[in-house]
Amino acid sequence: MIANPAGPTGEPRELVTVVATKDIVADDVAVVELEPAKGERLPAWTPGAHLDLVLEPDLVRQYSLCGDPEKPDAWRIGVLREADGRGGSVHVHDRVQVGDKIRCRGPRNNFPLVDAAEYVFVAGGIGITPMLPMIARCAARNRPWSLVYGGRTRASMAFLDELAPYGDRVTVRPQDEYGHIDLAAALGEPRDGVAVYCCGPAPLIGAVEEYCTAWPDGTLHVERFRAAENVLDGRNTAFEVVCDYSEMVVGVAAGQTIVDALAAAGIAVPTSCREGTCGTCETVVLDGVPDHRDSYLSPQERVSNEVMTPCCSRSLTPRLVLDL
């Protein structure tokens, strides 16, 4: 399945939003609420979904929706300012103002809330954002759930007031007060029927992944803001890509990405993150074996080799046939 509803050769539909509010709610965290511009209508979304914000023609970034899916006329995002990041968060903090128009793509949901008997949420820093609507959904449905929320300091942790009414279901653990999150206390013993959701810095995700190796398959669901460590590394050799729809054969040089090679041949594949985290470029594989270097596909999807992310992944075979 290709994630882009507009098809593999066209950009996802864009719509224009207006910045209704912008507030600094914690150290280096801005919360922005977007409303539809005149003549636009915001598409529905589900907990775990994210938006692509087109901040500049060459500056597209993904942010999780953290508002209320039942509020059809507003989208809310939380943005952590990262001075050493790739420029998107600094742009939002320093340049975006109330009244500005921002083009958006989506929403898309690569981190959906699955049906489970019990939920355990583990959030680090701005990783709390996709979990807020998930928690609200669990609470509305009277599903058992708990959250452990860590951050550098209490002042850096956004939405604490919003979480306070949930009482002892929420455990707040600023690192300067408690150290690292106690995963044994947060998760307990392996058991069936539990969905564990984790979002936050790479070290936290790695620790939760290691802890959950003893749990039933499919228990853990993660969303990353950056590519997993070393996942983009590997041997880069030349290969060919066959575009099944057009029957065009495109050579991919060593060190060249598939999407760049295709673009040079006049075939546009929608991309955003360019490091295999957002799923924008997900493409069906018809033949050949991909060299998966993404941080987006599940282990089962990688083993099946039915889809790949051509923004960063390569080929283990001399030729790949893609549904393009």
PDB file of C-alpha atoms in Angstrom:
ATOM      1  CA  MET A   1       0.000   0.000   0.000  1.00  0.00           C
ATOM      2  CA  ILE A   2       1.328   3.428  -0.908  1.00  0.00           C
ATOM      3  CA  ALA A   3       0.803   5.895   1.910  1.00  0.00           C
ATOM      4  CA  ASN A   4       0.332   8.886  -0.361  1.00  0.00           C
ATOM      5  CA  PRO A   5      -3.342   9.060  -1.418  1.00  0.00           C
ATOM      6  CA  ALA A   6      -2.496  11.256  -4.385  1.00  0.00           C
ATOM      7  CA  GLY A   7      -0.422   8.487  -5.973  1.00  0.00           C
ATOM      8  CA  PRO A   8       3.316   7.822  -6.246  1.00  0.00           C
ATOM      9  CA  THR A   9       4.024  10.432  -8.919  1.00  0.00           C
ATOM     10  CA  GLY A  10       2.211  13.410  -7.371  1.00  0.00           C
ATOM     11  CA  GLU A  11       2.477  15.414  -4.203  1.00  0.00           C
ATOM     12  CA  PRO A  12      -0.122  14.798  -1.481  1.00  0.00           C
ATOM     13  CA  ARG A  13      -2.944  17.301  -1.490  1.00  0.00           C
ATOM     14  CA  GLU A  14      -2.015  20.535   0.220  1.00  0.00           C
ATOM     15  CA  LEU A  15      -4.344  22.877   2.027  1.00  0.00           C
ATOM     16  CA  VAL A  16      -3.837  26.317   3.482  1.00  0.00           C
ATOM     17  CA  THR A  17      -4.180  26.901   7.202  1.00  0.00           C
ATOM     18  CA  VAL A  18      -3.979  30.043   9.304  1.00  0.00           C
ATOM     19  CA  VAL A  19      -2.087  30.300  12.588  1.00  0.00           C
ATOM     20  CA  ALA A  20      -4.844  31.030  15.113  1.00  0.00           C
ATOM     21  CA  THR A  21      -2.725  30.919  18.275  1.00  0.00           C
ATOM     22  CA  LYS A  22       0.910  30.413  19.223  1.00  0.00           C
ATOM     23  CA  ASP A  23       1.978  30.008  22.843  1.00  0.00           C
ATOM     24  CA  ILE A  24       5.172  29.030  24.638  1.00  0.00           C
ATOM     25  CA  VAL A  25       3.955  26.393  27.088  1.00  0.00           C
ATOM     26  CA  ALA A  26       7.282  25.076  28.442  1.00  0.00           C
ATOM     27  CA  ASP A  27      10.983  25.735  27.994  1.00  0.00           C
ATOM     28  CA  ASP A  28      11.568  25.804  24.216  1.00  0.00           C
ATOM     29  CA  VAL A  29       8.142  24.308  23.440  1.00  0.00           C
ATOM     30  CA  ALA A  30       5.668  26.236  21.284  1.00  0.00           C
ATOM     31  CA  VAL A  31       2.087  25.108  20.803  1.00  0.00           C
ATOM     32  CA  VAL A  32       0.534  26.265  17.536  1.00  0.00           C
ATOM     33  CA  GLU A  33      -3.145  25.996  16.661  1.00  0.00           C
ATOM     34  CA  LEU A  34      -4.053  26.033  12.986  1.00  0.00           C
ATOM     35  CA  GLU A  35      -7.449  26.826  11.505  1.00  0.00           C
ATOM     36  CA  PRO A  36      -8.565  26.370   7.902  1.00  0.00           C
ATOM     37  CA  ALA A  37      -8.120  29.311   5.570  1.00  0.00           C
ATOM     38  CA  LYS A  38     -11.229  30.631   3.899  1.00  0.00           C
ATOM     39  CA  GLY A  39     -12.581  28.029   1.494  1.00  0.00           C
ATOM     40  CA  GLU A  40     -10.635  25.179   3.085  1.00  0.00           C
ATOM     41  CA  ARG A  41     -11.843  22.330   5.267  1.00  0.00           C
ATOM     42  CA  LEU A  42      -9.646  20.368   7.624  1.00  0.00           C
ATOM     43  CA  PRO A  43      -9.658  16.610   6.962  1.00  0.00           C
ATOM     44  CA  ALA A  44     -10.552  14.286   9.815  1.00  0.00           C
ATOM     45  CA  TRP A  45      -7.764  12.561  11.707  1.00  0.00           C
ATOM     46  CA  THR A  46      -7.227   9.887  14.327  1.00  0.00           C
ATOM     47  CA  PRO A  47      -4.916   9.729  17.374  1.00  0.00           C
ATOM     48  CA  GLY A  48      -1.281   9.258  16.347  1.00  0.00           C
ATOM     49  CA  ALA A  49      -1.590  11.251  13.110  1.00  0.00           C
ATOM     50  CA  HIS A  50       0.875  13.892  11.980  1.00  0.00           C
ATOM     51  CA  LEU A  51       0.975  16.807   9.556  1.00  0.00           C
ATOM     52  CA  ASP A  52       3.552  17.903   7.028  1.00  0.00           C
ATOM     53  CA  LEU A  53       4.107  21.647   7.425  1.00  0.00           C
ATOM     54  CA  VAL A  54       5.435  23.269   4.264  1.00  0.00           C
ATOM     55  CA  LEU A  55       7.404  26.063   5.917  1.00  0.00           C
ATOM     56  CA  GLU A  56       9.415  26.906   2.798  1.00  0.00           C
ATOM     57  CA  PRO A  57       9.558  25.249  -0.636  1.00  0.00           C
ATOM     58  CA  ASP A  58      12.526  23.155   0.542  1.00  0.00           C
ATOM     59  CA  LEU A  59      11.629  23.036   4.242  1.00  0.00           C
ATOM     60  CA  VAL A  60       8.953  20.457   5.030  1.00  0.00           C
ATOM     61  CA  ARG A  61       8.679  19.044   8.522  1.00  0.00           C
ATOM     62  CA  GLN A  62       6.355  16.608  10.317  1.00  0.00           C
ATOM     63  CA  TYR A  63       4.596  17.401  13.593  1.00  0.00           C
ATOM     64  CA  SER A  64       2.202  15.211  15.548  1.00  0.00           C
ATOM     65  CA  LEU A  65      -1.353  16.389  16.039  1.00  0.00           C
ATOM     66  CA  CYS A  66      -1.953  16.769  19.757  1.00  0.00           C
ATOM     67  CA  GLY A  67      -5.409  18.334  19.914  1.00  0.00           C
ATOM     68  CA  ASP A  68      -8.903  16.881  19.808  1.00  0.00           C
ATOM     69  CA  PRO A  69      -9.893  14.769  16.767  1.00  0.00           C
ATOM     70  CA  GLU A  70     -13.502  15.712  17.475  1.00  0.00           C
ATOM     71  CA  LYS A  71     -12.713  19.400  16.969  1.00  0.00           C
ATOM     72  CA  PRO A  72     -13.097  19.685  13.193  1.00  0.00           C
ATOM     73  CA  ASP A  73     -12.014  23.303  12.737  1.00  0.00           C
ATOM     74  CA  ALA A  74      -8.620  23.310  14.447  1.00  0.00           C
ATOM     75  CA  TRP A  75      -5.354  21.400  14.439  1.00  0.00           C
ATOM     76  CA  ARG A  76      -2.875  21.679  17.317  1.00  0.00           C
ATOM     77  CA  ILE A  77       0.828  20.839  17.217  1.00  0.00           C
ATOM     78  CA  GLY A  78       3.652  21.129  19.738  1.00  0.00           C
ATOM     79  CA  VAL A  79       7.125  22.064  18.496  1.00  0.00           C
ATOM     80  CA  LEU A  80      10.361  21.727  20.454  1.00  0.00           C
ATOM     81  CA  ARG A  81      12.972  24.273  19.463  1.00  0.00           C
ATOM     82  CA  GLU A  82      16.142  22.422  18.439  1.00  0.00           C
ATOM     83  CA  ALA A  83      18.948  24.878  17.749  1.00  0.00           C
ATOM     84  CA  ASP A  84      21.130  22.101  16.300  1.00  0.00           C
ATOM     85  CA  GLY A  85      18.290  20.523  14.302  1.00  0.00           C
ATOM     86  CA  ARG A  86      17.502  20.784  10.606  1.00  0.00           C
ATOM     87  CA  GLY A  87      15.871  24.203  10.734  1.00  0.00           C
ATOM     88  CA  GLY A  88      12.167  23.429  10.950  1.00  0.00           C
ATOM     89  CA  SER A  89      11.661  23.981  14.666  1.00  0.00           C
ATOM     90  CA  VAL A  90      13.697  27.181  14.674  1.00  0.00           C
ATOM     91  CA  HIS A  91      11.574  28.454  11.793  1.00  0.00           C
ATOM     92  CA  VAL A  92       8.375  27.739  13.719  1.00  0.00           C
ATOM     93  CA  HIS A  93       9.666  29.381  16.895  1.00  0.00           C
ATOM     94  CA  ASP A  94      11.309  32.435  15.338  1.00  0.00           C
ATOM     95  CA  ARG A  95       9.302  33.193  12.207  1.00  0.00           C
ATOM     96  CA  VAL A  96       5.789  31.797  12.446  1.00  0.00           C
ATOM     97  CA  GLN A  97       3.330  34.357  13.798  1.00  0.00           C
ATOM     98  CA  VAL A  98      -0.407  34.486  14.528  1.00  0.00           C
ATOM     99  CA  GLY A  99      -2.246  35.241  11.302  1.00  0.00           C
ATOM    100  CA  ASP A 100       0.370  33.620   9.067  1.00  0.00           C
ATOM    101  CA  LYS A 101      -0.779  31.211   6.396  1.00  0.00           C
ATOM    102  CA  ILE A 102       0.922  27.813   6.343  1.00  0.00           C
ATOM    103  CA  ARG A 103       0.484  25.099   3.759  1.00  0.00           C
ATOM    104  CA  CYS A 104      -0.051  21.621   5.177  1.00  0.00           C
ATOM    105  CA  ARG A 105      -0.152  18.080   3.815  1.00  0.00           C
ATOM    106  CA  GLY A 106      -1.980  15.256   5.475  1.00  0.00           C
ATOM    107  CA  PRO A 107      -2.863  14.235   8.064  1.00  0.00           C
ATOM    108  CA  ARG A 108      -1.286  10.784   7.823  1.00  0.00           C
ATOM    109  CA  ASN A 109      -1.194   8.201  10.576  1.00  0.00           C
ATOM    110  CA  ASN A 110       1.866   5.980  10.851  1.00  0.00           C
ATOM    111  CA  PHE A 111       1.358   5.542  14.612  1.00  0.00           C
ATOM    112  CA  PRO A 112      -2.273   4.454  15.010  1.00  0.00           C
ATOM    113  CA  LEU A 113      -3.899   3.472  18.271  1.00  0.00           C
ATOM    114  CA  VAL A 114      -4.565  -0.258  17.979  1.00  0.00           C
ATOM    115  CA  ASP A 115      -7.269  -2.122  19.838  1.00  0.00           C
ATOM    116  CA  ALA A 116      -5.932  -3.592  23.080  1.00  0.00           C
ATOM    117  CA  ALA A 117      -7.090  -4.619  26.523  1.00  0.00           C
ATOM    118  CA  GLU A 118      -4.560  -2.314  28.209  1.00  0.00           C
ATOM    119  CA  TYR A 119      -2.274   0.532  27.180  1.00  0.00           C
ATOM    120  CA  VAL A 120       1.076   1.684  28.549  1.00  0.00           C
ATOM    121  CA  PHE A 121       2.417   4.982  27.219  1.00  0.00           C
ATOM    122  CA  VAL A 122       6.074   5.985  27.608  1.00  0.00           C
ATOM    123  CA  ALA A 123       6.881   9.527  26.476  1.00  0.00           C
ATOM    124  CA  GLY A 124      10.087  11.507  26.505  1.00  0.00           C
ATOM    125  CA  GLY A 125      10.037  15.265  26.034  1.00  0.00           C
ATOM    126  CA  ILE A 126       8.089  16.414  22.994  1.00  0.00           C
ATOM    127  CA  GLY A 127       7.246  12.738  22.393  1.00  0.00           C
ATOM    128  CA  ILE A 128       4.214  13.370  24.568  1.00  0.00           C
ATOM    129  CA  THR A 129       2.414  15.083  21.675  1.00  0.00           C
ATOM    130  CA  PRO A 130       1.038  12.076  19.744  1.00  0.00           C
ATOM    131  CA  MET A 131       0.005  10.420  23.005  1.00  0.00           C
ATOM    132  CA  LEU A 132      -2.298  13.186  24.244  1.00  0.00           C
ATOM    133  CA  PRO A 133      -5.182  12.288  21.882  1.00  0.00           C
ATOM    134  CA  MET A 134      -4.497   8.582  22.428  1.00  0.00           C
ATOM    135  CA  ILE A 135      -4.852   9.017  26.184  1.00  0.00           C
ATOM    136  CA  ALA A 136      -8.020  11.057  25.751  1.00  0.00           C
ATOM    137  CA  ARG A 137      -9.467   8.297  23.546  1.00  0.00           C
ATOM    138  CA  CYS A 138      -8.589   5.598  26.096  1.00  0.00           C
ATOM    139  CA  ALA A 139     -10.107   7.643  28.911  1.00  0.00           C
ATOM    140  CA  ALA A 140     -13.300   8.264  26.924  1.00  0.00           C
ATOM    141  CA  ARG A 141     -13.644   4.534  26.290  1.00  0.00           C
ATOM    142  CA  ASN A 142     -12.778   3.532  29.865  1.00  0.00           C
ATOM    143  CA  ARG A 143      -9.806   1.457  28.728  1.00  0.00           C
ATOM    144  CA  PRO A 144      -7.091   0.713  31.296  1.00  0.00           C
ATOM    145  CA  TRP A 145      -4.032   2.850  30.619  1.00  0.00           C
ATOM    146  CA  SER A 146      -1.022   4.448  32.262  1.00  0.00           C
ATOM    147  CA  LEU A 147       1.552   7.032  31.213  1.00  0.00           C
ATOM    148  CA  VAL A 148       5.113   7.616  32.349  1.00  0.00           C
ATOM    149  CA  TYR A 149       6.370  10.960  31.057  1.00  0.00           C
ATOM    150  CA  GLY A 150      10.007  11.966  31.292  1.00  0.00           C
ATOM    151  CA  GLY A 151      11.888  15.127  30.428  1.00  0.00           C
ATOM    152  CA  ARG A 152      15.057  17.022  31.205  1.00  0.00           C
ATOM    153  CA  THR A 153      13.381  19.221  33.817  1.00  0.00           C
ATOM    154  CA  ARG A 154       9.809  19.803  34.938  1.00  0.00           C
ATOM    155  CA  ALA A 155       9.919  23.260  33.306  1.00  0.00           C
ATOM    156  CA  SER A 156      10.757  21.658  29.952  1.00  0.00           C
ATOM    157  CA  MET A 157       7.768  19.291  30.011  1.00  0.00           C
ATOM    158  CA  ALA A 158       4.737  20.576  28.139  1.00  0.00           C
ATOM    159  CA  PHE A 159       1.065  19.763  28.864  1.00  0.00           C
ATOM    160  CA  LEU A 160       1.512  18.900  32.544  1.00  0.00           C
ATOM    161  CA  ASP A 161      -1.590  20.916  33.425  1.00  0.00           C
ATOM    162  CA  GLU A 162      -3.548  19.043  30.763  1.00  0.00           C
ATOM    163  CA  LEU A 163      -2.438  15.700  32.175  1.00  0.00           C
ATOM    164  CA  ALA A 164      -3.014  16.591  35.839  1.00  0.00           C
ATOM    165  CA  PRO A 165      -6.750  15.673  35.899  1.00  0.00           C
ATOM    166  CA  TYR A 166      -5.844  12.049  35.097  1.00  0.00           C
ATOM    167  CA  GLY A 167      -4.354  11.698  38.579  1.00  0.00           C
ATOM    168  CA  ASP A 168      -2.193   8.697  39.396  1.00  0.00           C
ATOM    169  CA  ARG A 169      -2.563   7.197  35.921  1.00  0.00           C
ATOM    170  CA  VAL A 170       0.195   9.669  34.977  1.00  0.00           C
ATOM    171  CA  THR A 171       3.713   9.398  36.390  1.00  0.00           C
ATOM    172  CA  VAL A 172       5.857  12.486  35.745  1.00  0.00           C
ATOM    173  CA  ARG A 173       9.606  11.872  35.912  1.00  0.00           C
ATOM    174  CA  PRO A 174      11.876  14.877  35.229  1.00  0.00           C
ATOM    175  CA  GLN A 175      15.412  13.570  34.839  1.00  0.00           C
ATOM    176  CA  ASP A 176      16.986  16.152  37.130  1.00  0.00           C
ATOM    177  CA  GLU A 177      14.723  14.957  39.945  1.00  0.00           C
ATOM    178  CA  TYR A 178      14.438  11.190  39.324  1.00  0.00           C
ATOM    179  CA  GLY A 179      17.096  10.170  36.816  1.00  0.00           C
ATOM    180  CA  HIS A 180      16.158   7.910  33.907  1.00  0.00           C
ATOM    181  CA  ILE A 181      12.671   6.436  33.632  1.00  0.00           C
ATOM    182  CA  ASP A 182      12.318   3.187  35.578  1.00  0.00           C
ATOM    183  CA  LEU A 183      11.002   0.936  32.806  1.00  0.00           C
ATOM    184  CA  ALA A 184      10.516  -2.027  35.119  1.00  0.00           C
ATOM    185  CA  ALA A 185       8.133   0.066  37.214  1.00  0.00           C
ATOM    186  CA  ALA A 186       6.452   1.572  34.169  1.00  0.00           C
ATOM    187  CA  LEU A 187       5.932  -1.616  32.185  1.00  0.00           C
ATOM    188  CA  GLY A 188       5.971  -4.463  34.689  1.00  0.00           C
ATOM    189  CA  GLU A 189       6.171  -8.090  33.603  1.00  0.00           C
ATOM    190  CA  PRO A 190       5.470  -9.268  30.032  1.00  0.00           C
ATOM    191  CA  ARG A 191       1.805 -10.069  29.493  1.00  0.00           C
ATOM    192  CA  ASP A 192      -0.714 -10.512  26.715  1.00  0.00           C
ATOM    193  CA  GLY A 193      -3.217  -7.936  25.556  1.00  0.00           C
ATOM    194  CA  VAL A 194      -1.050  -4.879  26.222  1.00  0.00           C
ATOM    195  CA  ALA A 195      -0.123  -2.198  23.681  1.00  0.00           C
ATOM    196  CA  VAL A 196       3.021  -0.279  24.636  1.00  0.00           C
ATOM    197  CA  TYR A 197       3.468   3.088  22.920  1.00  0.00           C
ATOM    198  CA  CYS A 198       6.774   4.941  23.035  1.00  0.00           C
ATOM    199  CA  CYS A 199       7.836   8.243  21.493  1.00  0.00           C
ATOM    200  CA  GLY A 200      10.774  10.431  22.394  1.00  0.00           C
ATOM    201  CA  PRO A 201      14.566  10.606  22.096  1.00  0.00           C
ATOM    202  CA  ALA A 202      16.419   7.712  20.497  1.00  0.00           C
ATOM    203  CA  PRO A 203      18.018   6.467  23.756  1.00  0.00           C
ATOM    204  CA  LEU A 204      14.585   6.147  25.376  1.00  0.00           C
ATOM    205  CA  ILE A 205      13.137   4.306  22.390  1.00  0.00           C
ATOM    206  CA  GLY A 206      16.155   1.991  22.322  1.00  0.00           C
ATOM    207  CA  ALA A 207      15.791   1.201  26.020  1.00  0.00           C
ATOM    208  CA  VAL A 208      12.073   0.449  25.642  1.00  0.00           C
ATOM    209  CA  GLU A 209      12.736  -1.727  22.594  1.00  0.00           C
ATOM    210  CA  GLU A 210      15.310  -3.734  24.532  1.00  0.00           C
ATOM    211  CA  TYR A 211      13.011  -4.083  27.530  1.00  0.00           C
ATOM    212  CA  CYS A 212      10.136  -5.280  25.344  1.00  0.00           C
ATOM    213  CA  THR A 213      12.065  -8.026  23.565  1.00  0.00           C
ATOM    214  CA  ALA A 214      10.571 -10.508  26.042  1.00  0.00           C
ATOM    215  CA  TRP A 215       7.028  -9.302  25.391  1.00  0.00           C
ATOM    216  CA  PRO A 216       4.637 -10.834  22.833  1.00  0.00           C
ATOM    217  CA  ASP A 217       5.211  -9.842  19.205  1.00  0.00           C
ATOM    218  CA  GLY A 218       3.322  -6.718  18.245  1.00  0.00           C
ATOM    219  CA  THR A 219       3.242  -5.310  21.781  1.00  0.00           C
ATOM    220  CA  LEU A 220       5.496  -2.311  21.124  1.00  0.00           C
ATOM    221  CA  HIS A 221       4.624   0.636  18.887  1.00  0.00           C
ATOM    222  CA  VAL A 222       7.175   3.428  18.436  1.00  0.00           C
ATOM    223  CA  GLU A 223       7.417   6.692  16.559  1.00  0.00           C
ATOM    224  CA  ARG A 224      10.757   8.304  15.892  1.00  0.00           C
ATOM    225  CA  PHE A 225      11.601  11.927  15.202  1.00  0.00           C
ATOM    226  CA  ARG A 226      15.013  10.967  13.817  1.00  0.00           C
ATOM    227  CA  ALA A 227      16.419   7.934  12.043  1.00  0.00           C
ATOM    228  CA  ALA A 228      17.576   5.110  14.297  1.00  0.00           C
ATOM    229  CA  GLU A 229      21.292   5.036  15.027  1.00  0.00           C
ATOM    230  CA  ASN A 230      23.414   3.565  12.198  1.00  0.00           C
ATOM    231  CA  VAL A 231      20.348   2.478  10.218  1.00  0.00           C
ATOM    232  CA  LEU A 232      21.311   4.635   7.231  1.00  0.00           C
ATOM    233  CA  ASP A 233      24.790   3.118   7.065  1.00  0.00           C
ATOM    234  CA  GLY A 234      25.788   0.276   4.773  1.00  0.00           C
ATOM    235  CA  ARG A 235      27.466  -0.613   1.528  1.00  0.00           C
ATOM    236  CA  ASN A 236      26.413   1.604  -1.371  1.00  0.00           C
ATOM    237  CA  THR A 237      26.577  -0.083  -4.762  1.00  0.00           C
ATOM    238  CA  ALA A 238      24.955   0.782  -8.082  1.00  0.00           C
ATOM    239  CA  PHE A 239      21.751  -0.946  -9.199  1.00  0.00           C
ATOM    240  CA  GLU A 240      18.777  -0.435 -11.500  1.00  0.00           C
ATOM    241  CA  VAL A 241      15.207   0.532 -10.744  1.00  0.00           C
ATOM    242  CA  VAL A 242      12.455  -0.459 -13.139  1.00  0.00           C
ATOM    243  CA  CYS A 243       9.360   1.726 -12.992  1.00  0.00           C
ATOM    244  CA  ASP A 244       6.619  -0.788 -13.745  1.00  0.00           C
ATOM    245  CA  TYR A 245       3.966   1.746 -14.735  1.00  0.00           C
ATOM    246  CA  SER A 246       6.126   3.561 -17.303  1.00  0.00           C
ATOM    247  CA  GLU A 247       8.529   0.673 -18.033  1.00  0.00           C
ATOM    248  CA  MET A 248      11.411   3.098 -17.575  1.00  0.00           C
ATOM    249  CA  VAL A 249      14.729   1.713 -16.353  1.00  0.00           C
ATOM    250  CA  VAL A 250      16.730   4.098 -14.165  1.00  0.00           C
ATOM    251  CA  GLY A 251      20.278   3.558 -12.992  1.00  0.00           C
ATOM    252  CA  VAL A 252      21.009   4.400  -9.347  1.00  0.00           C
ATOM    253  CA  ALA A 253      24.671   5.223  -8.805  1.00  0.00           C
ATOM    254  CA  ALA A 254      26.632   4.311  -5.701  1.00  0.00           C
ATOM    255  CA  GLY A 255      25.924   6.985  -3.124  1.00  0.00           C
ATOM    256  CA  GLN A 256      22.849   8.248  -4.999  1.00  0.00           C
ATOM    257  CA  THR A 257      19.376   7.804  -3.528  1.00  0.00           C
ATOM    258  CA  ILE A 258      16.609   6.167  -5.496  1.00  0.00           C
ATOM    259  CA  VAL A 259      14.419   9.271  -5.321  1.00  0.00           C
ATOM    260  CA  ASP A 260      17.246  11.466  -6.612  1.00  0.00           C
ATOM    261  CA  ALA A 261      17.938   9.095  -9.492  1.00  0.00           C
ATOM    262  CA  LEU A 262      14.243   8.988 -10.350  1.00  0.00           C
ATOM    263  CA  ALA A 263      13.970  12.776 -10.141  1.00  0.00           C
ATOM    264  CA  ALA A 264      16.866  13.144 -12.564  1.00  0.00           C
ATOM    265  CA  ALA A 265      14.913  10.890 -14.964  1.00  0.00           C
ATOM    266  CA  GLY A 266      11.793  13.024 -14.602  1.00  0.00           C
ATOM    267  CA  ILE A 267       9.913  10.805 -12.144  1.00  0.00           C
ATOM    268  CA  ALA A 268       8.849  12.619  -8.960  1.00  0.00           C
ATOM    269  CA  VAL A 269       8.333  10.635  -5.775  1.00  0.00           C
ATOM    270  CA  PRO A 270       6.912  12.643  -2.855  1.00  0.00           C
ATOM    271  CA  THR A 271       9.399  12.942   0.002  1.00  0.00           C
ATOM    272  CA  SER A 272       9.652  14.869   3.215  1.00  0.00           C
ATOM    273  CA  CYS A 273      12.081  13.638   5.867  1.00  0.00           C
ATOM    274  CA  ARG A 274      14.591  12.049   3.436  1.00  0.00           C
ATOM    275  CA  GLU A 275      15.766   9.674   6.181  1.00  0.00           C
ATOM    276  CA  GLY A 276      13.046   7.038   6.329  1.00  0.00           C
ATOM    277  CA  THR A 277      11.017   8.209   9.306  1.00  0.00           C
ATOM    278  CA  CYS A 278       7.831   9.758   7.913  1.00  0.00           C
ATOM    279  CA  GLY A 279       6.532   7.267   5.322  1.00  0.00           C
ATOM    280  CA  THR A 280       5.736   9.898   2.690  1.00  0.00           C
ATOM    281  CA  CYS A 281       7.632   8.047  -0.036  1.00  0.00           C
ATOM    282  CA  GLU A 282       6.478   4.498   0.841  1.00  0.00           C
ATOM    283  CA  THR A 283       6.383   2.543  -2.426  1.00  0.00           C
ATOM    284  CA  VAL A 284       5.283  -0.941  -3.444  1.00  0.00           C
ATOM    285  CA  VAL A 285       8.047  -3.376  -4.462  1.00  0.00           C
ATOM    286  CA  LEU A 286       7.047  -5.749  -7.279  1.00  0.00           C
ATOM    287  CA  ASP A 287      10.360  -7.591  -7.687  1.00  0.00           C
ATOM    288  CA  GLY A 288      13.844  -7.584  -6.184  1.00  0.00           C
ATOM    289  CA  VAL A 289      15.018  -7.371  -2.579  1.00  0.00           C
ATOM    290  CA  PRO A 290      15.265  -3.943  -0.934  1.00  0.00           C
ATOM    291  CA  ASP A 291      18.050  -2.995   1.441  1.00  0.00           C
ATOM    292  CA  HIS A 292      15.809  -1.445   4.090  1.00  0.00           C
ATOM    293  CA  ARG A 293      17.453   1.502   5.840  1.00  0.00           C
ATOM    294  CA  ASP A 294      14.356   3.192   7.200  1.00  0.00           C
ATOM    295  CA  SER A 295      13.103   3.751  10.736  1.00  0.00           C
ATOM    296  CA  TYR A 296       9.476   3.613   9.640  1.00  0.00           C
ATOM    297  CA  LEU A 297       8.474   0.124   8.477  1.00  0.00           C
ATOM    298  CA  SER A 298       7.690  -2.591  10.983  1.00  0.00           C
ATOM    299  CA  PRO A 299       9.970  -5.647  11.195  1.00  0.00           C
ATOM    300  CA  GLN A 300       7.224  -7.684   9.554  1.00  0.00           C
ATOM    301  CA  GLU A 301       6.967  -5.221   6.661  1.00  0.00           C
ATOM    302  CA  ARG A 302      10.715  -5.342   6.112  1.00  0.00           C
ATOM    303  CA  VAL A 303      10.742  -9.136   6.046  1.00  0.00           C
ATOM    304  CA  SER A 304       7.869  -9.219   3.551  1.00  0.00           C
ATOM    305  CA  ASN A 305       9.703  -6.828   1.175  1.00  0.00           C
ATOM    306  CA  GLU A 306       6.340  -5.689  -0.176  1.00  0.00           C
ATOM    307  CA  VAL A 307       7.075  -1.998   0.378  1.00  0.00           C
ATOM    308  CA  MET A 308      10.122   0.213   0.861  1.00  0.00           C
ATOM    309  CA  THR A 309      11.142   3.832   1.449  1.00  0.00           C
ATOM    310  CA  PRO A 310      13.157   4.927  -1.607  1.00  0.00           C
ATOM    311  CA  CYS A 311      14.316   8.151   0.028  1.00  0.00           C
ATOM    312  CA  CYS A 312      17.004   6.241   1.938  1.00  0.00           C
ATOM    313  CA  SER A 313      16.762   2.500   1.271  1.00  0.00           C
ATOM    314  CA  ARG A 314      18.673   0.742  -1.490  1.00  0.00           C
ATOM    315  CA  SER A 315      18.734  -2.679  -3.168  1.00  0.00           C
ATOM    316  CA  LEU A 316      20.318  -6.013  -2.307  1.00  0.00           C
ATOM    317  CA  THR A 317      19.681  -7.251  -5.851  1.00  0.00           C
ATOM    318  CA  PRO A 318      20.940  -5.787  -9.142  1.00  0.00           C
ATOM    319  CA  ARG A 319      17.431  -4.675 -10.053  1.00  0.00           C
ATOM    320  CA  LEU A 320      14.332  -3.485  -8.228  1.00  0.00           C
ATOM    321  CA  VAL A 321      10.914  -3.264  -9.851  1.00  0.00           C
ATOM    322  CA  LEU A 322       8.778  -0.588  -8.215  1.00  0.00           C
ATOM    323  CA  ASP A 323       5.103   0.282  -8.643  1.00  0.00           C
ATOM    324  CA  LEU A 324       5.877   3.650 -10.193  1.00  0.00           C
TER     325      LEU A 324
END
